[in-house]
Amino acid sequence: MHTTLMPGIDWVGYVDWNIRDFHSYKTFHGATYNAYLIRDTKTALIDSVKKPFAAALLENIQDLTSLDRVDYVICNHAEQDHAGALSVILPQLPNAVLVCNARCHETLSRYTDTSSWRVQIVQDGETLSLGENTLTFVNTPMVHWPESMMTYVGEKKLLFSMDGFGQHIASSERFDDELPLEQILDEAKTYYANIVYPYGRQVLQVLEKAKGLPIEMIAPSHGVIWRKNLGAILDCYQRWASRTAEAKVVILYDTMWESTEMLADAIYAGAVSVEGVKVEKIHVRKSSLTQIATAVMDAKCVAMGSATLNTLPMPTMAAVMNYLQGLKPPVEHTLAFGSHGWGRGAVEEMTTWFEKVQWNPVSEPLKCRWRPDAELLEKGEGIGKILAQKALE
Ligand code: FEO
C-alpha cells in the first residue's frame, strides 16, 4: 500500500485503525504512523513505524522497489512510534545507512542494540544529496523530544515535519483536501494540546525557521499531509504556540450525589449569561484527559469542582490536576468549588494546587456541606458571571 505525494515520493506508512490509547492519549479516531520513500538516484526512507507494523512497512516499500535498493533510512525522531520498527527493518535493508543526529543515535541505543547498524550522524543544517533531491536536516529540539529533527527537500518545497503539524486520525485519505478541514484542525488541536503544548517556545523557533523556507507541502508523521491548507495549520500553530488564552470559561467537575454538579450548573448559568464568552461544562469522569486538556488549552478561566472523597478530591479530578500541571496551560483565573459531608478536603486541596500552578482564584472557594442551598447557588451564579467577565478582559 502506498500513496504518491509527487513523482518519486510516496507515503509507505501504516494506518492504525484500532488504537484507542496512545500512552494515555485517547485516540478516538485511530492514528497513522507515516513513513515516506524517496526514489531518486539514491533511495531514502523517511522514518518508520511502530515495531508491530514493521512487516507492513517492508511490504509497502517492496511495492515500489526492492529492499536492497534502499540506501538511507532517515530517523527524525527516536520515539518508538516512529523508530520502533528500525530493529526489524534495518536487517532487511542490506545496503541502508541509518541517518540521524547524535542525540537521536544515543537515544536509539538506549532502546535497542544499535551496534550492528551502519550509522551516519548529521549536524543541524547538513545536507544529503539523493540525486535530484537534496535532504536538509533541521534540528527541532523538544518538538517533540530533545533529539527531534525535520527533513526538508528544497527542490520539492517539501517538509517532513515529524510530530509537528500531526493529527491522530486513521483514514483512507492521505491529504488535507480529502477530509473536512474543521475535522483535521480539531484533531490537530487535540494533538497539539496533549503532545506539543509544553514546548510552545520551541515551536515558535521552528515556525521562525520555516519562514525562511519555501514550503508547499508539509508531511507529518501522523495524520494527513498538508498540501492545500498550509496557511490554516501554520496560523493555528502560531496561535497555539503563543499560548494565547481566549475568552473562554471551562467548568471541570466530578460529583458524588449531584451537589457539586448543582454548583457547576449554577456557575455555568452565570457564565453563559455574559455575552461573547465561550463556556464549556465538563463532567471529568464522563470525559477523558485528552478532551479536557484540549478544552483547557486556550481557556482564560477554569473553575474546578469536586466532592470530597476520603478527605481528597475525587480520583478523576486528581488525575486532571496531575495532567494539567505537566501541560501548564496559561489559565489566568480560577475558582474551586465542591461539596463535603462529615469531612472536608477536596476544595482545600484544589486551592493549594492553584498556588502551585499559579492560577488566581477570583473568589473564596464555593463549598457546601451535603447540599448547596438557594443562597449558595445564587452566589455560584454570581461568581460564574465574574469568571466570564474576567475571560473578556
Ligand atoms: Fe509520534 Fe513523539 O512521536
GROMACS .gro file of C-alpha atoms and ligand atoms in nm:
model
  396
    1MET     CA    1   0.000   0.000   0.000
    2HIS     CA    2   0.136   0.340  -0.088
    3THR     CA    3   0.020   0.688  -0.186
    4THR     CA    4   0.211   0.919  -0.419
    5LEU     CA    5   0.284   1.269  -0.284
    6MET     CA    6   0.465   1.369  -0.601
    7PRO     CA    7   0.659   1.174  -0.863
    8GLY     CA    8   0.920   0.959  -0.688
    9ILE     CA    9   0.797   1.037  -0.337
   10ASP     CA   10   0.542   0.809  -0.171
   11TRP     CA   11   0.376   0.751   0.165
   12VAL     CA   12   0.454   0.395   0.280
   13GLY     CA   13   0.336   0.410   0.642
   14TYR     CA   14   0.074   0.229   0.846
   15VAL     CA   15  -0.285   0.320   0.932
   16ASP     CA   16  -0.364   0.202   1.285
   17TRP     CA   17  -0.743   0.188   1.281
   18ASN     CA   18  -0.773   0.017   1.618
   19ILE     CA   19  -0.556   0.217   1.856
   20ARG     CA   20  -0.762   0.398   2.118
   21ASP     CA   21  -0.496   0.467   2.380
   22PHE     CA   22  -0.164   0.620   2.281
   23HIS     CA   23   0.030   0.634   2.609
   24SER     CA   24  -0.289   0.773   2.773
   25TYR     CA   25  -0.384   0.996   2.480
   26LYS     CA   26  -0.732   0.873   2.384
   27THR     CA   27  -0.715   0.828   2.010
   28PHE     CA   28  -1.087   0.802   1.942
   29HIS     CA   29  -1.029   0.807   1.567
   30GLY     CA   30  -0.718   0.589   1.547
   31ALA     CA   31  -0.378   0.704   1.424
   32THR     CA   32  -0.126   0.669   1.145
   33TYR     CA   33   0.250   0.630   1.155
   34ASN     CA   34   0.368   0.796   0.837
   35ALA     CA   35   0.682   0.682   0.661
   36TYR     CA   36   0.785   0.809   0.321
   37LEU     CA   37   1.001   0.669   0.042
   38ILE     CA   38   1.201   0.895  -0.190
   39ARG     CA   39   1.322   0.716  -0.501
   40ASP     CA   40   1.595   0.913  -0.674
   41THR     CA   41   1.947   0.812  -0.784
   42LYS     CA   42   1.965   0.713  -0.421
   43THR     CA   43   1.663   0.587  -0.230
   44ALA     CA   44   1.577   0.712   0.117
   45LEU     CA   45   1.315   0.601   0.364
   46ILE     CA   46   1.198   0.885   0.587
   47ASP     CA   47   1.113   0.740   0.929
   48SER     CA   48   0.947   0.412   1.011
   49VAL     CA   49   0.653   0.284   1.215
   50LYS     CA   50   0.574   0.108   1.542
   51LYS     CA   51   0.752  -0.224   1.577
   52PRO     CA   52   0.443  -0.449   1.532
   53PHE     CA   53   0.385  -0.292   1.190
   54ALA     CA   54   0.737  -0.339   1.052
   55ALA     CA   55   0.626  -0.611   0.810
   56ALA     CA   56   0.359  -0.382   0.660
   57LEU     CA   57   0.621  -0.110   0.610
   58LEU     CA   58   0.858  -0.352   0.435
   59GLU     CA   59   0.573  -0.473   0.213
   60ASN     CA   60   0.485  -0.115   0.121
   61ILE     CA   61   0.846  -0.044   0.029
   62GLN     CA   62   0.859  -0.361  -0.181
   63ASP     CA   63   0.553  -0.243  -0.375
   64LEU     CA   64   0.781   0.030  -0.509
   65THR     CA   65   1.135  -0.103  -0.506
   66SER     CA   66   1.343  -0.392  -0.386
   67LEU     CA   67   1.470  -0.375  -0.030
   68ASP     CA   68   1.835  -0.377  -0.139
   69ARG     CA   69   1.775  -0.050  -0.327
   70VAL     CA   70   1.719   0.146  -0.006
   71ASP     CA   71   2.035   0.348   0.061
   72TYR     CA   72   1.931   0.559   0.357
   73VAL     CA   73   1.686   0.541   0.644
   74ILE     CA   74   1.635   0.885   0.792
   75CYS     CA   75   1.536   0.879   1.158
   76ASN     CA   76   1.396   1.217   1.254
   77HIS     CA   77   1.278   1.110   1.599
   78ALA     CA   78   1.365   0.824   1.834
   79GLU     CA   79   1.021   0.783   1.991
   80GLN     CA   80   0.910   0.428   1.936
   81ASP     CA   81   0.601   0.504   1.728
   82HIS     CA   82   0.843   0.603   1.453
   83ALA     CA   83   1.165   0.426   1.542
   84GLY     CA   84   1.034   0.104   1.698
   85ALA     CA   85   1.044  -0.085   1.369
   86LEU     CA   86   1.407   0.004   1.293
   87SER     CA   87   1.543  -0.303   1.470
   88VAL     CA   88   1.325  -0.520   1.244
   89ILE     CA   89   1.363  -0.340   0.911
   90LEU     CA   90   1.733  -0.249   0.911
   91PRO     CA   91   1.847  -0.614   0.892
   92GLN     CA   92   1.615  -0.647   0.589
   93LEU     CA   93   1.770  -0.345   0.414
   94PRO     CA   94   2.122  -0.473   0.341
   95ASN     CA   95   2.254  -0.151   0.188
   96ALA     CA   96   2.086   0.102   0.411
   97VAL     CA   97   2.266   0.350   0.631
   98LEU     CA   98   2.073   0.500   0.920
   99VAL     CA   99   2.093   0.881   0.914
  100CYS     CA  100   2.020   1.071   1.233
  101ASN     CA  101   2.168   1.327   1.468
  102ALA     CA  102   2.398   1.228   1.753
  103ARG     CA  103   2.134   1.273   2.021
  104CYS     CA  104   1.891   1.054   1.830
  105HIS     CA  105   2.155   0.783   1.793
  106GLU     CA  106   2.223   0.795   2.165
  107THR     CA  107   1.851   0.765   2.242
  108LEU     CA  108   1.800   0.481   1.994
  109SER     CA  109   2.093   0.299   2.151
  110ARG     CA  110   1.917   0.314   2.488
  111TYR     CA  111   1.612   0.142   2.343
  112THR     CA  112   1.785  -0.122   2.136
  113ASP     CA  113   2.123  -0.263   2.043
  114THR     CA  114   2.240  -0.047   1.754
  115SER     CA  115   2.596  -0.179   1.748
  116SER     CA  116   2.547  -0.364   1.418
  117TRP     CA  117   2.380  -0.069   1.242
  118ARG     CA  118   2.563   0.143   0.990
  119VAL     CA  119   2.501   0.496   1.110
  120GLN     CA  120   2.571   0.836   0.958
  121ILE     CA  121   2.550   1.118   1.211
  122VAL     CA  122   2.433   1.451   1.071
  123GLN     CA  123   2.452   1.803   1.210
  124ASP     CA  124   2.187   2.072   1.212
  125GLY     CA  125   2.167   2.220   0.860
  126GLU     CA  126   2.369   1.941   0.699
  127THR     CA  127   2.257   1.821   0.356
  128LEU     CA  128   2.247   1.485   0.182
  129SER     CA  129   2.206   1.461  -0.194
  130LEU     CA  130   1.993   1.178  -0.333
  131GLY     CA  131   2.042   1.294  -0.694
  132GLU     CA  132   1.775   1.540  -0.799
  133ASN     CA  133   1.662   1.584  -0.441
  134THR     CA  134   1.865   1.722  -0.155
  135LEU     CA  135   1.771   1.650   0.204
  136THR     CA  136   1.842   1.921   0.458
  137PHE     CA  137   1.827   1.817   0.823
  138VAL     CA  138   1.690   2.074   1.065
  139ASN     CA  139   1.714   2.008   1.437
  140THR     CA  140   1.389   2.089   1.618
  141PRO     CA  141   1.462   2.006   1.982
  142MET     CA  142   1.155   1.938   2.201
  143VAL     CA  143   0.923   1.917   1.903
  144HIS     CA  144   0.867   1.664   2.034
  145TRP     CA  145   1.177   1.518   2.208
  146PRO     CA  146   1.526   1.664   2.256
  147GLU     CA  147   1.665   1.478   1.954
  148SER     CA  148   1.379   1.559   1.713
  149MET     CA  149   1.460   1.694   1.371
  150MET     CA  150   1.275   1.764   1.048
  151THR     CA  151   1.390   1.688   0.695
  152TYR     CA  152   1.341   1.941   0.417
  153VAL     CA  153   1.356   1.872   0.044
  154GLY     CA  154   1.427   2.212  -0.110
  155GLU     CA  155   1.377   2.107  -0.472
  156LYS     CA  156   1.024   1.994  -0.391
  157LYS     CA  157   0.945   2.258  -0.124
  158LEU     CA  158   0.850   1.964   0.093
  159LEU     CA  159   0.896   1.945   0.471
  160PHE     CA  160   0.887   1.614   0.655
  161SER     CA  161   0.781   1.766   0.984
  162MET     CA  162   0.787   1.466   1.217
  163ASP     CA  163   0.534   1.511   1.503
  164GLY     CA  164   0.489   1.879   1.418
  165PHE     CA  165   0.157   1.957   1.246
  166GLY     CA  166   0.041   1.600   1.307
  167GLN     CA  167  -0.302   1.469   1.400
  168HIS     CA  168  -0.423   1.133   1.523
  169ILE     CA  169  -0.667   1.025   1.254
  170ALA     CA  170  -0.693   0.686   1.089
  171SER     CA  171  -0.834   0.733   0.741
  172SER     CA  172  -0.805   0.601   0.390
  173GLU     CA  173  -0.737   0.960   0.282
  174ARG     CA  174  -0.381   1.088   0.296
  175PHE     CA  175  -0.422   1.459   0.218
  176ASP     CA  176  -0.580   1.757   0.394
  177ASP     CA  177  -0.805   1.838   0.099
  178GLU     CA  178  -0.968   1.495   0.118
  179LEU     CA  179  -1.124   1.537   0.465
  180PRO     CA  180  -1.323   1.826   0.616
  181LEU     CA  181  -1.077   2.095   0.725
  182GLU     CA  182  -1.262   2.154   1.052
  183GLN     CA  183  -1.220   1.789   1.148
  184ILE     CA  184  -0.848   1.790   1.072
  185LEU     CA  185  -0.787   2.114   1.261
  186ASP     CA  186  -0.983   1.978   1.560
  187GLU     CA  187  -0.761   1.670   1.563
  188ALA     CA  188  -0.451   1.884   1.514
  189LYS     CA  189  -0.557   2.093   1.814
  190THR     CA  190  -0.613   1.785   2.029
  191TYR     CA  191  -0.273   1.657   1.922
  192TYR     CA  192  -0.109   1.990   1.998
  193ALA     CA  193  -0.278   2.018   2.339
  194ASN     CA  194  -0.171   1.673   2.450
  195ILE     CA  195   0.168   1.624   2.285
  196VAL     CA  196   0.327   1.953   2.192
  197TYR     CA  197   0.174   2.209   2.429
  198PRO     CA  198   0.455   2.242   2.687
  199TYR     CA  199   0.702   2.324   2.409
  200GLY     CA  200   0.547   2.642   2.267
  201ARG     CA  201   0.876   2.833   2.277
  202GLN     CA  202   1.045   2.564   2.070
  203VAL     CA  203   0.751   2.553   1.827
  204LEU     CA  204   0.788   2.927   1.772
  205GLN     CA  205   1.154   2.868   1.688
  206VAL     CA  206   1.052   2.603   1.433
  207LEU     CA  207   0.798   2.840   1.280
  208GLU     CA  208   1.069   3.106   1.256
  209LYS     CA  209   1.299   2.862   1.076
  210ALA     CA  210   1.012   2.758   0.847
  211LYS     CA  211   0.953   3.122   0.745
  212GLY     CA  212   1.290   3.112   0.570
  213LEU     CA  213   1.199   2.808   0.362
  214PRO     CA  214   0.966   2.791   0.064
  215ILE     CA  215   0.720   2.519   0.165
  216GLU     CA  216   0.436   2.388  -0.048
  217MET     CA  217   0.375   2.060   0.131
  218ILE     CA  218   0.412   1.952   0.494
  219ALA     CA  219   0.425   1.578   0.552
  220PRO     CA  220   0.398   1.500   0.924
  221SER     CA  221   0.448   1.164   1.087
  222HIS     CA  222   0.086   1.138   1.197
  223GLY     CA  223  -0.235   1.202   1.008
  224VAL     CA  224  -0.294   1.373   0.680
  225ILE     CA  225  -0.040   1.559   0.467
  226TRP     CA  226  -0.087   1.934   0.431
  227ARG     CA  227  -0.087   2.039   0.065
  228LYS     CA  228  -0.382   2.280   0.047
  229ASN     CA  229  -0.438   2.434   0.390
  230LEU     CA  230  -0.079   2.512   0.494
  231GLY     CA  231  -0.176   2.867   0.589
  232ALA     CA  232  -0.450   2.741   0.821
  233ILE     CA  233  -0.233   2.496   1.013
  234LEU     CA  234   0.063   2.738   1.033
  235ASP     CA  235  -0.169   3.009   1.169
  236CYS     CA  236  -0.307   2.766   1.428
  237TYR     CA  237   0.043   2.665   1.538
  238GLN     CA  238   0.144   3.031   1.568
  239ARG     CA  239  -0.160   3.096   1.788
  240TRP     CA  240  -0.129   2.781   1.997
  241ALA     CA  241   0.245   2.822   2.047
  242SER     CA  242   0.192   3.182   2.158
  243ARG     CA  243  -0.013   3.042   2.448
  244THR     CA  244  -0.290   3.290   2.386
  245ALA     CA  245  -0.584   3.231   2.618
  246GLU     CA  246  -0.926   3.302   2.469
  247ALA     CA  247  -1.246   3.446   2.614
  248LYS     CA  248  -1.347   3.107   2.742
  249VAL     CA  249  -1.459   2.959   3.073
  250VAL     CA  250  -1.422   2.586   3.133
  251ILE     CA  251  -1.601   2.430   3.428
  252LEU     CA  252  -1.448   2.098   3.529
  253TYR     CA  253  -1.617   1.892   3.797
  254ASP     CA  254  -1.675   1.550   3.939
  255THR     CA  255  -1.970   1.483   4.163
  256MET     CA  256  -2.081   1.211   4.402
  257TRP     CA  257  -2.451   1.280   4.480
  258GLU     CA  258  -2.507   1.578   4.245
  259SER     CA  259  -2.429   1.854   4.498
  260THR     CA  260  -2.107   1.957   4.324
  261GLU     CA  261  -2.293   1.926   3.995
  262MET     CA  262  -2.556   2.171   4.122
  263LEU     CA  263  -2.278   2.418   4.194
  264ALA     CA  264  -2.130   2.357   3.848
  265ASP     CA  265  -2.470   2.424   3.693
  266ALA     CA  266  -2.504   2.749   3.888
  267ILE     CA  267  -2.158   2.869   3.780
  268TYR     CA  268  -2.242   2.771   3.423
  269ALA     CA  269  -2.571   2.965   3.432
  270GLY     CA  270  -2.387   3.274   3.547
  271ALA     CA  271  -2.108   3.242   3.292
  272VAL     CA  272  -2.333   3.188   2.990
  273SER     CA  273  -2.537   3.494   3.080
  274VAL     CA  274  -2.238   3.706   2.976
  275GLU     CA  275  -2.229   3.766   2.603
  276GLY     CA  276  -1.921   3.696   2.397
  277VAL     CA  277  -1.774   3.423   2.617
  278LYS     CA  278  -1.746   3.058   2.527
  279VAL     CA  279  -1.839   2.832   2.818
  280GLU     CA  280  -1.780   2.457   2.846
  281LYS     CA  281  -1.901   2.238   3.132
  282ILE     CA  282  -1.722   1.905   3.159
  283HIS     CA  283  -1.801   1.618   3.396
  284VAL     CA  284  -1.446   1.488   3.413
  285ARG     CA  285  -1.544   1.127   3.491
  286LYS     CA  286  -1.752   1.120   3.172
  287SER     CA  287  -1.483   1.277   2.957
  288SER     CA  288  -1.114   1.199   2.904
  289LEU     CA  289  -0.791   1.371   3.000
  290THR     CA  290  -0.729   1.416   2.628
  291GLN     CA  291  -1.053   1.610   2.575
  292ILE     CA  292  -1.012   1.805   2.899
  293ALA     CA  293  -0.659   1.920   2.809
  294THR     CA  294  -0.783   2.032   2.468
  295ALA     CA  295  -1.067   2.234   2.623
  296VAL     CA  296  -0.842   2.397   2.881
  297MET     CA  297  -0.553   2.469   2.642
  298ASP     CA  298  -0.686   2.810   2.536
  299ALA     CA  299  -0.922   2.895   2.823
  300LYS     CA  300  -0.859   3.210   3.022
  301CYS     CA  301  -1.072   3.089   3.315
  302VAL     CA  302  -1.119   2.744   3.463
  303ALA     CA  303  -1.344   2.653   3.755
  304MET     CA  304  -1.268   2.321   3.923
  305GLY     CA  305  -1.512   2.139   4.144
  306SER     CA  306  -1.511   1.810   4.326
  307ALA     CA  307  -1.691   1.630   4.600
  308THR     CA  308  -1.466   1.526   4.887
  309LEU     CA  309  -1.381   1.158   4.893
  310ASN     CA  310  -1.177   1.044   5.192
  311THR     CA  311  -1.052   1.399   5.254
  312LEU     CA  312  -0.934   1.444   4.894
  313PRO     CA  313  -1.075   1.537   4.552
  314MET     CA  314  -1.237   1.257   4.354
  315PRO     CA  315  -0.969   1.041   4.184
  316THR     CA  316  -1.063   1.164   3.837
  317MET     CA  317  -1.016   1.526   3.944
  318ALA     CA  318  -0.682   1.436   4.099
  319ALA     CA  319  -0.579   1.288   3.764
  320VAL     CA  320  -0.691   1.607   3.587
  321MET     CA  321  -0.481   1.817   3.825
  322ASN     CA  322  -0.180   1.592   3.767
  323TYR     CA  323  -0.216   1.606   3.390
  324LEU     CA  324  -0.273   1.981   3.365
  325GLN     CA  325   0.018   2.053   3.598
  326GLY     CA  326   0.250   1.893   3.342
  327LEU     CA  327   0.096   2.064   3.040
  328LYS     CA  328   0.092   2.410   3.204
  329PRO     CA  329  -0.194   2.576   3.015
  330PRO     CA  330  -0.198   2.957   3.054
  331VAL     CA  331  -0.510   2.978   3.272
  332GLU     CA  332  -0.535   3.315   3.444
  333HIS     CA  333  -0.840   3.298   3.668
  334THR     CA  334  -0.989   3.011   3.857
  335LEU     CA  335  -1.235   2.902   4.121
  336ALA     CA  336  -1.250   2.598   4.349
  337PHE     CA  337  -1.588   2.457   4.438
  338GLY     CA  338  -1.729   2.140   4.584
  339SER     CA  339  -1.930   1.960   4.847
  340HIS     CA  340  -1.844   1.753   5.150
  341GLY     CA  341  -2.022   1.562   5.423
  342TRP     CA  342  -1.858   1.495   5.756
  343GLY     CA  343  -1.504   1.564   5.642
  344ARG     CA  344  -1.367   1.817   5.401
  345GLY     CA  345  -1.059   1.834   5.184
  346ALA     CA  346  -1.130   1.850   4.809
  347VAL     CA  347  -1.172   2.225   4.784
  348GLU     CA  348  -0.875   2.283   5.014
  349GLU     CA  349  -0.658   2.050   4.803
  350MET     CA  350  -0.755   2.227   4.482
  351THR     CA  351  -0.688   2.567   4.639
  352THR     CA  352  -0.337   2.457   4.736
  353TRP     CA  353  -0.287   2.324   4.385
  354PHE     CA  354  -0.388   2.659   4.232
  355GLU     CA  355  -0.097   2.819   4.420
  356LYS     CA  356   0.138   2.558   4.277
  357VAL     CA  357   0.028   2.618   3.916
  358GLN     CA  358  -0.018   2.993   3.967
  359TRP     CA  359  -0.385   3.014   3.876
  360ASN     CA  360  -0.550   3.306   4.054
  361PRO     CA  361  -0.884   3.240   4.228
  362VAL     CA  362  -1.145   3.506   4.158
  363SER     CA  363  -1.303   3.449   4.499
  364GLU     CA  364  -1.304   3.231   4.806
  365PRO     CA  365  -1.395   2.868   4.724
  366LEU     CA  366  -1.759   2.787   4.681
  367LYS     CA  367  -1.832   2.499   4.913
  368CYS     CA  368  -2.128   2.333   5.077
  369ARG     CA  369  -2.198   2.063   5.331
  370TRP     CA  370  -2.418   1.787   5.184
  371ARG     CA  371  -2.638   2.007   4.958
  372PRO     CA  372  -2.599   2.366   4.836
  373ASP     CA  373  -2.887   2.592   4.944
  374ALA     CA  374  -3.051   2.855   4.726
  375GLU     CA  375  -2.827   3.128   4.862
  376LEU     CA  376  -2.510   2.941   4.772
  377LEU     CA  377  -2.640   2.859   4.425
  378GLU     CA  378  -2.717   3.225   4.369
  379LYS     CA  379  -2.365   3.307   4.483
  380GLY     CA  380  -2.232   3.047   4.238
  381GLU     CA  381  -2.421   3.213   3.954
  382GLY     CA  382  -2.269   3.544   4.051
  383ILE     CA  383  -1.917   3.401   4.054
  384GLY     CA  384  -1.984   3.239   3.715
  385LYS     CA  385  -2.059   3.588   3.582
  386ILE     CA  386  -1.738   3.722   3.733
  387LEU     CA  387  -1.537   3.443   3.570
  388ALA     CA  388  -1.693   3.522   3.232
  389GLN     CA  389  -1.622   3.893   3.274
  390LYS     CA  390  -1.260   3.811   3.361
  391ALA     CA  391  -1.241   3.598   3.047
  392LEU     CA  392  -1.337   3.904   2.841
  393GLU     CA  393  -1.065   4.125   2.989
  394FEO    FE1  394   0.488   1.050   1.718
  394FEO    FE2  395   0.692   1.195   1.955
  394FEO     O1  396   0.625   1.059   1.845
   0.00000   0.00000   0.00000
